[in-house]
Amino acid sequence: MAEPFWHNLVPDGYYRSIYDIDLDALRERGVSGLIIDLDNTVAAWGVGRPEPRLAEWIREVRDKGLEPYILSNDLGPRVDLFTRYLGIEGTARAGKPRRRAFRKAVEALGLRPDQVAVIGDQVFTDIVGAKRLGCHTILVVPVSRRE
């Protein structure tokens, strides 16, 4: 029997920020990749470059055996700046919440949806599409009130 639609609105985890996420618990659940939203998840909207703390967190993510990937509806130049600085792959103008956007990111990681956790600050943009594909989902409090 199919899950009711409201099931897609409820994230699997909820944290104040990316820095509070229990990475070890994700590994124990079989997660090997993280698809991470950019705007208001890892940086305030419009901020031009990543903070050093974010680069440290990305190193910790990799040290735990997780592969990070940025998936953003933002324009290319900002996403490119973040991915280059962090040394990770990513996609701009992704078209979230469409399943296709998440599927392409999962494929880029070389994983199955159940091996990936999607981290974002918006239920309808980040959580719904990821849940519909079968990914684990984590909702974080937005970094900023500005969208």
PDB file of C-alpha atoms in Angstrom, residues 23-116:
ATOM      1  CA  LEU A  23      26.851  11.769  11.135  1.00  0.00           C
ATOM      2  CA  ASP A  24      27.638   8.486  12.895  1.00  0.00           C
ATOM      3  CA  ALA A  25      23.921   7.695  13.171  1.00  0.00           C
ATOM      4  CA  LEU A  26      23.525   8.286   9.430  1.00  0.00           C
ATOM      5  CA  ARG A  27      26.345   5.839   8.674  1.00  0.00           C
ATOM      6  CA  GLU A  28      24.708   3.285  10.981  1.00  0.00           C
ATOM      7  CA  ARG A  29      21.528   3.616   8.874  1.00  0.00           C
ATOM      8  CA  GLY A  30      23.488   2.791   5.735  1.00  0.00           C
ATOM      9  CA  VAL A  31      23.806   6.356   4.445  1.00  0.00           C
ATOM     10  CA  SER A  32      26.895   6.941   2.284  1.00  0.00           C
ATOM     11  CA  GLY A  33      26.039  10.243   0.593  1.00  0.00           C
ATOM     12  CA  LEU A  34      24.636  13.631   1.549  1.00  0.00           C
ATOM     13  CA  ILE A  35      22.741  15.868  -0.844  1.00  0.00           C
ATOM     14  CA  ILE A  36      22.893  19.320   0.702  1.00  0.00           C
ATOM     15  CA  ASP A  37      20.871  22.418  -0.142  1.00  0.00           C
ATOM     16  CA  LEU A  38      22.819  25.678  -0.336  1.00  0.00           C
ATOM     17  CA  ASP A  39      20.591  28.692   0.409  1.00  0.00           C
ATOM     18  CA  ASN A  40      19.656  28.970   4.084  1.00  0.00           C
ATOM     19  CA  THR A  41      20.873  25.438   4.788  1.00  0.00           C
ATOM     20  CA  VAL A  42      24.655  25.923   4.740  1.00  0.00           C
ATOM     21  CA  ALA A  43      24.831  29.669   4.050  1.00  0.00           C
ATOM     22  CA  ALA A  44      22.512  32.645   4.271  1.00  0.00           C
ATOM     23  CA  TRP A  45      20.911  33.639   1.006  1.00  0.00           C
ATOM     24  CA  GLY A  46      23.215  35.855  -1.041  1.00  0.00           C
ATOM     25  CA  VAL A  47      26.373  35.199   1.006  1.00  0.00           C
ATOM     26  CA  GLY A  48      29.185  35.132  -1.533  1.00  0.00           C
ATOM     27  CA  ARG A  49      31.559  32.614  -0.030  1.00  0.00           C
ATOM     28  CA  PRO A  50      31.589  29.735   2.427  1.00  0.00           C
ATOM     29  CA  GLU A  51      32.677  30.196   6.008  1.00  0.00           C
ATOM     30  CA  PRO A  52      35.738  28.204   7.131  1.00  0.00           C
ATOM     31  CA  ARG A  53      33.483  26.303   9.553  1.00  0.00           C
ATOM     32  CA  LEU A  54      31.596  24.851   6.578  1.00  0.00           C
ATOM     33  CA  ALA A  55      34.822  23.568   5.007  1.00  0.00           C
ATOM     34  CA  GLU A  56      35.721  21.936   8.338  1.00  0.00           C
ATOM     35  CA  TRP A  57      32.289  20.271   8.470  1.00  0.00           C
ATOM     36  CA  ILE A  58      32.703  18.962   4.903  1.00  0.00           C
ATOM     37  CA  ARG A  59      36.055  17.436   5.935  1.00  0.00           C
ATOM     38  CA  GLU A  60      34.339  15.801   8.919  1.00  0.00           C
ATOM     39  CA  VAL A  61      31.586  14.478   6.629  1.00  0.00           C
ATOM     40  CA  ARG A  62      34.203  12.857   4.394  1.00  0.00           C
ATOM     41  CA  ASP A  63      36.175  11.533   7.377  1.00  0.00           C
ATOM     42  CA  LYS A  64      32.992   9.733   8.457  1.00  0.00           C
ATOM     43  CA  GLY A  65      32.779   8.037   5.049  1.00  0.00           C
ATOM     44  CA  LEU A  66      30.015  10.221   3.610  1.00  0.00           C
ATOM     45  CA  GLU A  67      30.230  11.895   0.190  1.00  0.00           C
ATOM     46  CA  PRO A  68      28.704  15.414   0.067  1.00  0.00           C
ATOM     47  CA  TYR A  69      26.948  16.930  -2.963  1.00  0.00           C
ATOM     48  CA  ILE A  70      25.379  20.411  -3.288  1.00  0.00           C
ATOM     49  CA  LEU A  71      21.943  20.523  -4.941  1.00  0.00           C
ATOM     50  CA  SER A  72      20.576  24.027  -5.348  1.00  0.00           C
ATOM     51  CA  ASN A  73      17.973  25.953  -7.280  1.00  0.00           C
ATOM     52  CA  ASP A  74      20.338  28.943  -7.076  1.00  0.00           C
ATOM     53  CA  LEU A  75      22.110  30.278 -10.154  1.00  0.00           C
ATOM     54  CA  GLY A  76      25.340  28.724 -11.355  1.00  0.00           C
ATOM     55  CA  PRO A  77      28.031  31.236 -10.319  1.00  0.00           C
ATOM     56  CA  ARG A  78      27.323  31.054  -6.586  1.00  0.00           C
ATOM     57  CA  VAL A  79      26.959  27.270  -6.578  1.00  0.00           C
ATOM     58  CA  ASP A  80      30.210  26.958  -8.561  1.00  0.00           C
ATOM     59  CA  LEU A  81      32.008  29.182  -6.054  1.00  0.00           C
ATOM     60  CA  PHE A  82      30.859  27.031  -3.119  1.00  0.00           C
ATOM     61  CA  THR A  83      31.593  23.690  -4.781  1.00  0.00           C
ATOM     62  CA  ARG A  84      35.069  24.802  -5.889  1.00  0.00           C
ATOM     63  CA  TYR A  85      35.924  26.183  -2.443  1.00  0.00           C
ATOM     64  CA  LEU A  86      34.660  23.043  -0.712  1.00  0.00           C
ATOM     65  CA  GLY A  87      36.117  20.632  -3.278  1.00  0.00           C
ATOM     66  CA  ILE A  88      32.819  18.864  -3.911  1.00  0.00           C
ATOM     67  CA  GLU A  89      30.434  18.287  -6.808  1.00  0.00           C
ATOM     68  CA  GLY A  90      27.123  20.058  -7.179  1.00  0.00           C
ATOM     69  CA  THR A  91      24.265  21.133  -9.405  1.00  0.00           C
ATOM     70  CA  ALA A  92      22.807  24.618  -9.850  1.00  0.00           C
ATOM     71  CA  ARG A  93      19.314  25.417 -11.159  1.00  0.00           C
ATOM     72  CA  ALA A  94      18.373  21.911 -10.080  1.00  0.00           C
ATOM     73  CA  GLY A  95      14.604  22.188 -10.396  1.00  0.00           C
ATOM     74  CA  LYS A  96      13.761  20.995  -6.893  1.00  0.00           C
ATOM     75  CA  PRO A  97      11.321  19.669  -5.719  1.00  0.00           C
ATOM     76  CA  ARG A  98      11.043  17.525  -8.862  1.00  0.00           C
ATOM     77  CA  ARG A  99      12.157  13.950  -8.321  1.00  0.00           C
ATOM     78  CA  ARG A 100      14.369  14.184 -11.387  1.00  0.00           C
ATOM     79  CA  ALA A 101      16.590  16.759  -9.646  1.00  0.00           C
ATOM     80  CA  PHE A 102      17.196  14.432  -6.711  1.00  0.00           C
ATOM     81  CA  ARG A 103      17.583  11.378  -8.947  1.00  0.00           C
ATOM     82  CA  LYS A 104      20.375  13.069 -10.937  1.00  0.00           C
ATOM     83  CA  ALA A 105      22.216  13.966  -7.723  1.00  0.00           C
ATOM     84  CA  VAL A 106      21.852  10.414  -6.374  1.00  0.00           C
ATOM     85  CA  GLU A 107      23.197   9.066  -9.678  1.00  0.00           C
ATOM     86  CA  ALA A 108      26.111  11.530  -9.573  1.00  0.00           C
ATOM     87  CA  LEU A 109      27.008  10.084  -6.164  1.00  0.00           C
ATOM     88  CA  GLY A 110      26.820   6.561  -7.619  1.00  0.00           C
ATOM     89  CA  LEU A 111      24.415   5.458  -4.896  1.00  0.00           C
ATOM     90  CA  ARG A 112      20.840   4.254  -4.422  1.00  0.00           C
ATOM     91  CA  PRO A 113      18.251   6.649  -2.931  1.00  0.00           C
ATOM     92  CA  ASP A 114      18.140   4.677   0.340  1.00  0.00           C
ATOM     93  CA  GLN A 115      21.894   5.287   0.734  1.00  0.00           C
ATOM     94  CA  VAL A 116      21.480   9.070   0.577  1.00  0.00           C
TER      95      VAL A 116
END
